[in-house]
PDB file of C-alpha atoms in Angstrom:
ATOM      1  CA  MET A   1       0.932  32.036  -1.861  1.00  0.00           C
ATOM      2  CA  HIS A   2       3.135  29.991   0.467  1.00  0.00           C
ATOM      3  CA  LEU A   3       3.745  26.357  -0.327  1.00  0.00           C
ATOM      4  CA  LEU A   4       5.362  23.380   1.410  1.00  0.00           C
ATOM      5  CA  VAL A   5       5.669  20.094  -0.486  1.00  0.00           C
ATOM      6  CA  SER A   6       6.930  16.643   0.388  1.00  0.00           C
ATOM      7  CA  ARG A   7       6.660  13.611  -1.882  1.00  0.00           C
ATOM      8  CA  LEU A   8       7.755  10.014  -2.039  1.00  0.00           C
ATOM      9  CA  LYS A   9       7.352   7.119  -4.477  1.00  0.00           C
ATOM     10  CA  PHE A  10       6.338   3.595  -3.489  1.00  0.00           C
ATOM     11  CA  ALA A  11       6.067   0.238  -5.204  1.00  0.00           C
ATOM     12  CA  ALA A  12       2.410  -0.746  -5.675  1.00  0.00           C
ATOM     13  CA  THR A  13       2.500  -3.607  -3.155  1.00  0.00           C
ATOM     14  CA  ALA A  14       0.691  -4.541   0.050  1.00  0.00           C
ATOM     15  CA  THR A  15       3.285  -2.635   2.110  1.00  0.00           C
ATOM     16  CA  ALA A  16       2.635   0.701   0.362  1.00  0.00           C
ATOM     17  CA  PRO A  17      -0.273   1.863   2.586  1.00  0.00           C
ATOM     18  CA  ARG A  18       1.765   1.364   5.768  1.00  0.00           C
ATOM     19  CA  CYS A  19       4.809   3.095   4.272  1.00  0.00           C
ATOM     20  CA  ALA A  20       2.620   5.977   3.081  1.00  0.00           C
ATOM     21  CA  ARG A  21       1.174   6.384   6.588  1.00  0.00           C
ATOM     22  CA  MET A  22       4.696   6.561   8.045  1.00  0.00           C
ATOM     23  CA  PHE A  23       5.701   9.126   5.397  1.00  0.00           C
ATOM     24  CA  VAL A  24       2.650  11.323   6.127  1.00  0.00           C
ATOM     25  CA  ASN A  25       3.212  10.974   9.870  1.00  0.00           C
ATOM     26  CA  HIS A  26       6.851  12.070   9.551  1.00  0.00           C
ATOM     27  CA  THR A  27       6.012  14.969   7.217  1.00  0.00           C
ATOM     28  CA  LEU A  28       3.220  16.365   9.378  1.00  0.00           C
ATOM     29  CA  ARG A  29       5.302  16.065  12.539  1.00  0.00           C
ATOM     30  CA  CYS A  30       8.124  17.973  10.832  1.00  0.00           C
ATOM     31  CA  TRP A  31       5.633  20.632   9.779  1.00  0.00           C
ATOM     32  CA  LEU A  32       4.195  20.776  13.330  1.00  0.00           C
ATOM     33  CA  LEU A  33       0.740  19.737  12.088  1.00  0.00           C
ATOM     34  CA  SER A  34       0.252  16.786  14.419  1.00  0.00           C
ATOM     35  CA  ASP A  35      -3.409  17.770  14.916  1.00  0.00           C
ATOM     36  CA  LEU A  36      -4.054  16.413  11.387  1.00  0.00           C
ATOM     37  CA  LEU A  37      -2.101  13.165  11.827  1.00  0.00           C
ATOM     38  CA  ASP A  38      -4.952  10.730  12.423  1.00  0.00           C
ATOM     39  CA  ASP A  39      -7.144  11.987   9.596  1.00  0.00           C
ATOM     40  CA  ALA A  40      -4.291  12.394   7.103  1.00  0.00           C
ATOM     41  CA  GLU A  41      -2.868   8.937   7.855  1.00  0.00           C
ATOM     42  CA  LEU A  42      -6.254   7.279   7.389  1.00  0.00           C
ATOM     43  CA  ILE A  43      -6.903   9.206   4.175  1.00  0.00           C
ATOM     44  CA  VAL A  44      -3.530   8.344   2.633  1.00  0.00           C
ATOM     45  CA  SER A  45      -3.974   4.718   3.666  1.00  0.00           C
ATOM     46  CA  GLU A  46      -7.341   4.481   1.892  1.00  0.00           C
ATOM     47  CA  LEU A  47      -6.131   6.293  -1.244  1.00  0.00           C
ATOM     48  CA  VAL A  48      -2.949   4.233  -1.518  1.00  0.00           C
ATOM     49  CA  THR A  49      -4.869   0.998  -0.965  1.00  0.00           C
ATOM     50  CA  ASN A  50      -7.175   1.935  -3.860  1.00  0.00           C
ATOM     51  CA  ALA A  51      -4.159   2.758  -6.034  1.00  0.00           C
ATOM     52  CA  VAL A  52      -2.495  -0.564  -5.214  1.00  0.00           C
ATOM     53  CA  LYS A  53      -5.738  -2.402  -6.052  1.00  0.00           C
ATOM     54  CA  ALA A  54      -5.865  -0.583  -9.401  1.00  0.00           C
ATOM     55  CA  THR A  55      -2.225  -0.983 -10.437  1.00  0.00           C
ATOM     56  CA  GLY A  56      -0.322  -3.394  -8.194  1.00  0.00           C
ATOM     57  CA  THR A  57      -0.660  -6.436  -6.011  1.00  0.00           C
ATOM     58  CA  LEU A  58      -2.116  -6.825  -2.520  1.00  0.00           C
ATOM     59  CA  GLU A  59      -0.606 -10.290  -2.235  1.00  0.00           C
ATOM     60  CA  PRO A  60       1.431 -10.227   1.017  1.00  0.00           C
ATOM     61  CA  HIS A  61       4.069 -12.588  -0.392  1.00  0.00           C
ATOM     62  CA  PRO A  62       4.075 -12.097  -4.165  1.00  0.00           C
ATOM     63  CA  ALA A  63       6.154 -14.318  -6.418  1.00  0.00           C
ATOM     64  CA  TYR A  64       9.292 -12.707  -7.777  1.00  0.00           C
ATOM     65  CA  ALA A  65       7.864 -12.894 -11.304  1.00  0.00           C
ATOM     66  CA  ASP A  66       4.874 -10.780 -10.169  1.00  0.00           C
ATOM     67  CA  LEU A  67       7.248  -7.949  -9.260  1.00  0.00           C
ATOM     68  CA  ASP A  68       8.859  -7.726 -12.704  1.00  0.00           C
ATOM     69  CA  ASP A  69       6.629  -4.961 -14.102  1.00  0.00           C
ATOM     70  CA  LEU A  70       5.500  -3.510 -10.815  1.00  0.00           C
ATOM     71  CA  ALA A  71       3.795  -0.132 -10.937  1.00  0.00           C
ATOM     72  CA  ILE A  72       4.993   2.869  -8.929  1.00  0.00           C
ATOM     73  CA  LEU A  73       2.738   5.133  -6.837  1.00  0.00           C
ATOM     74  CA  GLY A  74       3.447   8.716  -5.907  1.00  0.00           C
ATOM     75  CA  VAL A  75       2.329  10.258  -2.623  1.00  0.00           C
ATOM     76  CA  GLN A  76       2.529  14.001  -2.178  1.00  0.00           C
ATOM     77  CA  VAL A  77       1.651  16.080   0.868  1.00  0.00           C
ATOM     78  CA  ARG A  78       1.231  19.754   0.095  1.00  0.00           C
ATOM     79  CA  LEU A  79       0.470  22.627   2.438  1.00  0.00           C
ATOM     80  CA  MET A  80      -0.802  25.622   0.514  1.00  0.00           C
ATOM     81  CA  ASP A  81      -1.831  28.499   2.730  1.00  0.00           C
ATOM     82  CA  ARG A  82      -4.181  26.747   5.231  1.00  0.00           C
ATOM     83  CA  SER A  83      -5.073  23.784   3.021  1.00  0.00           C
ATOM     84  CA  LEU A  84      -3.289  20.473   3.431  1.00  0.00           C
ATOM     85  CA  PHE A  85      -3.586  18.283   0.345  1.00  0.00           C
ATOM     86  CA  VAL A  86      -2.916  14.539   0.484  1.00  0.00           C
ATOM     87  CA  GLU A  87      -2.435  13.366  -3.100  1.00  0.00           C
ATOM     88  CA  VAL A  88      -1.864   9.884  -4.516  1.00  0.00           C
ATOM     89  CA  TRP A  89      -0.841   9.319  -8.126  1.00  0.00           C
ATOM     90  CA  ASP A  90      -1.046   6.007  -9.927  1.00  0.00           C
ATOM     91  CA  CYS A  91      -0.406   5.142 -13.563  1.00  0.00           C
ATOM     92  CA  ASP A  92      -3.886   3.795 -14.309  1.00  0.00           C
ATOM     93  CA  SER A  93      -5.970   6.472 -16.004  1.00  0.00           C
ATOM     94  CA  GLU A  94      -8.522   3.958 -17.307  1.00  0.00           C
ATOM     95  CA  LYS A  95     -10.045   2.820 -14.042  1.00  0.00           C
ATOM     96  CA  ALA A  96     -12.418   5.292 -12.491  1.00  0.00           C
ATOM     97  CA  VAL A  97     -12.400   5.979  -8.791  1.00  0.00           C
ATOM     98  CA  GLU A  98     -15.145   3.967  -7.148  1.00  0.00           C
ATOM     99  CA  PRO A  99     -18.179   5.943  -5.994  1.00  0.00           C
ATOM    100  CA  PRO A 100     -19.069   5.953  -2.316  1.00  0.00           C
ATOM    101  CA  PRO A 101     -20.696   2.600  -1.416  1.00  0.00           C
ATOM    102  CA  THR A 102     -24.262   1.870  -0.425  1.00  0.00           C
ATOM    103  CA  ASP A 103     -25.203   1.323   3.198  1.00  0.00           C
ATOM    104  CA  ASN A 104     -25.090  -2.461   2.837  1.00  0.00           C
ATOM    105  CA  ALA A 105     -23.663  -3.604   6.182  1.00  0.00           C
ATOM    106  CA  THR A 106     -22.616  -6.988   4.795  1.00  0.00           C
ATOM    107  CA  ASP A 107     -20.101  -5.540   2.319  1.00  0.00           C
ATOM    108  CA  GLU A 108     -16.530  -6.102   3.511  1.00  0.00           C
ATOM    109  CA  GLY A 109     -14.892  -3.411   1.375  1.00  0.00           C
ATOM    110  CA  GLY A 110     -15.693  -0.315  -0.590  1.00  0.00           C
ATOM    111  CA  ARG A 111     -15.861   2.142   2.286  1.00  0.00           C
ATOM    112  CA  GLY A 112     -12.533   3.844   1.584  1.00  0.00           C
ATOM    113  CA  LEU A 113     -13.874   6.860  -0.269  1.00  0.00           C
ATOM    114  CA  THR A 114     -16.729   7.216   2.196  1.00  0.00           C
ATOM    115  CA  ILE A 115     -14.095   7.536   4.921  1.00  0.00           C
ATOM    116  CA  VAL A 116     -12.093  10.008   2.807  1.00  0.00           C
ATOM    117  CA  ASP A 117     -15.260  12.032   2.165  1.00  0.00           C
ATOM    118  CA  ALA A 118     -16.130  12.111   5.883  1.00  0.00           C
ATOM    119  CA  LEU A 119     -12.650  13.145   7.033  1.00  0.00           C
ATOM    120  CA  SER A 120     -11.761  15.697   4.362  1.00  0.00           C
ATOM    121  CA  LYS A 121     -13.045  19.121   3.481  1.00  0.00           C
ATOM    122  CA  ARG A 122     -13.344  17.846  -0.104  1.00  0.00           C
ATOM    123  CA  TYR A 123     -11.752  15.289  -2.394  1.00  0.00           C
ATOM    124  CA  GLY A 124     -11.558  14.583  -6.097  1.00  0.00           C
ATOM    125  CA  VAL A 125      -9.660  13.191  -9.046  1.00  0.00           C
ATOM    126  CA  ALA A 126      -7.348  14.965 -11.482  1.00  0.00           C
ATOM    127  CA  ARG A 127      -6.053  13.409 -14.670  1.00  0.00           C
ATOM    128  CA  PRO A 128      -2.678  14.951 -15.562  1.00  0.00           C
ATOM    129  CA  ALA A 129      -1.625  15.247 -19.207  1.00  0.00           C
ATOM    130  CA  THR A 130       1.322  12.964 -18.454  1.00  0.00           C
ATOM    131  CA  GLY A 131      -1.074  10.091 -17.705  1.00  0.00           C
ATOM    132  CA  GLY A 132      -2.495   8.274 -14.744  1.00  0.00           C
ATOM    133  CA  LYS A 133      -4.679   9.887 -12.130  1.00  0.00           C
ATOM    134  CA  ILE A 134      -4.236  11.848  -8.944  1.00  0.00           C
ATOM    135  CA  VAL A 135      -6.781  11.240  -6.219  1.00  0.00           C
ATOM    136  CA  TRP A 136      -6.585  14.017  -3.660  1.00  0.00           C
ATOM    137  CA  ALA A 137      -8.171  15.065  -0.397  1.00  0.00           C
ATOM    138  CA  GLU A 138      -8.048  18.461   1.263  1.00  0.00           C
ATOM    139  CA  LEU A 139      -7.868  19.020   5.007  1.00  0.00           C
ATOM    140  CA  GLU A 140      -8.001  22.350   6.788  1.00  0.00           C
ATOM    141  CA  ALA A 141      -4.786  23.126   8.665  1.00  0.00           C
ATOM    142  CA  VAL A 142      -4.546  25.173  11.841  1.00  0.00           C
ATOM    143  CA  HIS A 143      -1.426  26.977  10.595  1.00  0.00           C
ATOM    144  CA  ASP A 144      -0.695  28.278   7.129  1.00  0.00           C
ATOM    145  CA  ALA A 145       2.458  27.377   5.211  1.00  0.00           C
ATOM    146  CA  ALA A 146       4.244  30.643   6.032  1.00  0.00           C
ATOM    147  CA  THR A 147       3.662  30.138   9.776  1.00  0.00           C
ATOM    148  CA  VAL A 148       4.787  26.516   9.595  1.00  0.00           C
ATOM    149  CA  ARG A 149       8.040  27.581   7.911  1.00  0.00           C
ATOM    150  CA  ARG A 150       8.718  30.067  10.727  1.00  0.00           C
ATOM    151  CA  MET A 151       7.806  27.571  13.471  1.00  0.00           C
ATOM    152  CA  THR A 152       9.678  24.553  12.106  1.00  0.00           C
ATOM    153  CA  PRO A 153      12.683  23.797  14.313  1.00  0.00           C
ATOM    154  CA  ALA A 154      16.055  24.526  12.763  1.00  0.00           C
ATOM    155  CA  SER A 155      17.587  21.327  14.095  1.00  0.00           C
ATOM    156  CA  PRO A 156      16.277  17.820  13.435  1.00  0.00           C
ATOM    157  CA  PRO A 157      14.722  15.702  16.188  1.00  0.00           C
ATOM    158  CA  ARG A 158      17.110  13.839  18.461  1.00  0.00           C
ATOM    159  CA  GLY A 159      18.553  10.752  16.792  1.00  0.00           C
ATOM    160  CA  MET A 160      18.190  12.132  13.272  1.00  0.00           C
ATOM    161  CA  ARG A 161      20.873  13.931  11.327  1.00  0.00           C
ATOM    162  CA  GLN A 162      20.424  16.987   9.187  1.00  0.00           C
ATOM    163  CA  VAL A 163      21.583  16.850   5.578  1.00  0.00           C
ATOM    164  CA  PRO A 164      22.510  20.305   4.307  1.00  0.00           C
ATOM    165  CA  LEU A 165      20.823  21.327   1.064  1.00  0.00           C
ATOM    166  CA  SER A 166      21.965  24.062  -1.228  1.00  0.00           C
ATOM    167  CA  PRO A 167      19.518  26.974  -1.713  1.00  0.00           C
ATOM    168  CA  THR A 168      19.072  26.017  -5.376  1.00  0.00           C
ATOM    169  CA  ARG A 169      18.131  22.440  -4.452  1.00  0.00           C
ATOM    170  CA  CYS A 170      15.596  23.666  -1.884  1.00  0.00           C
ATOM    171  CA  ALA A 171      14.104  26.078  -4.396  1.00  0.00           C
ATOM    172  CA  ARG A 172      13.925  23.303  -6.986  1.00  0.00           C
ATOM    173  CA  GLN A 173      12.091  21.018  -4.513  1.00  0.00           C
ATOM    174  CA  TYR A 174       9.392  23.614  -3.924  1.00  0.00           C
ATOM    175  CA  ALA A 175       9.225  24.473  -7.620  1.00  0.00           C
ATOM    176  CA  GLN A 176       8.581  20.828  -8.521  1.00  0.00           C
ATOM    177  CA  ALA A 177       5.108  21.041  -7.058  1.00  0.00           C
ATOM    178  CA  ASP A 178       2.517  21.025  -9.782  1.00  0.00           C
ATOM    179  CA  VAL A 179       1.460  24.654  -9.408  1.00  0.00           C
ATOM    180  CA  GLY A 180      -0.958  24.259 -12.328  1.00  0.00           C
ATOM    181  CA  LEU A 181      -2.689  21.413 -10.518  1.00  0.00           C
ATOM    182  CA  ALA A 182      -2.696  23.419  -7.294  1.00  0.00           C
ATOM    183  CA  ASN A 183      -4.398  26.309  -9.096  1.00  0.00           C
ATOM    184  CA  ARG A 184      -6.970  24.015 -10.709  1.00  0.00           C
ATOM    185  CA  LEU A 185      -7.739  22.400  -7.345  1.00  0.00           C
ATOM    186  CA  GLY A 186      -8.201  25.849  -5.830  1.00  0.00           C
ATOM    187  CA  GLU A 187     -10.806  26.620  -8.518  1.00  0.00           C
ATOM    188  CA  VAL A 188     -12.804  23.408  -8.023  1.00  0.00           C
ATOM    189  CA  ALA A 189     -16.175  24.064  -6.475  1.00  0.00           C
ATOM    190  CA  VAL A 190     -17.087  22.164  -3.319  1.00  0.00           C
TER     191      VAL A 190
END
């Protein structure tokens, strides 16, 4: 099994969805998976927005006191063989993920998971033993992880600098992926 993983943490604020879209965009461009950009960006935006609603603040200009105990969100993009997983972790394990909405045209919100369902091969929720929840969506990639590793350019794009990493640090980054979760997700029936 070949695996590529990239992750980033965000404060649970109104800016998190935009930052998550930029992170996913950058990651998929680096992995030469630009064919999945639009769908993956929309999916991560919807999942992060739901996580911010559950644990943070959507107030565009929150008071400083509101930021004192601000929750953190985790976004992980994982390419395992030909499956691209977009995963969002938040610390709230109590609130269930909302079911897909009804067809009421007057509702202004609640279509996020319907969009995720339409764009992804499948999606679901995992509740890690450490707490919180991970809402994930799977997309089918054109290239598998081994091919992407071979195709990825050795030098960074123009205007960006390359930071050398030791082999042990690179190995540790890939090893940090929750392989147990990856295996459980692979066993989930569609």
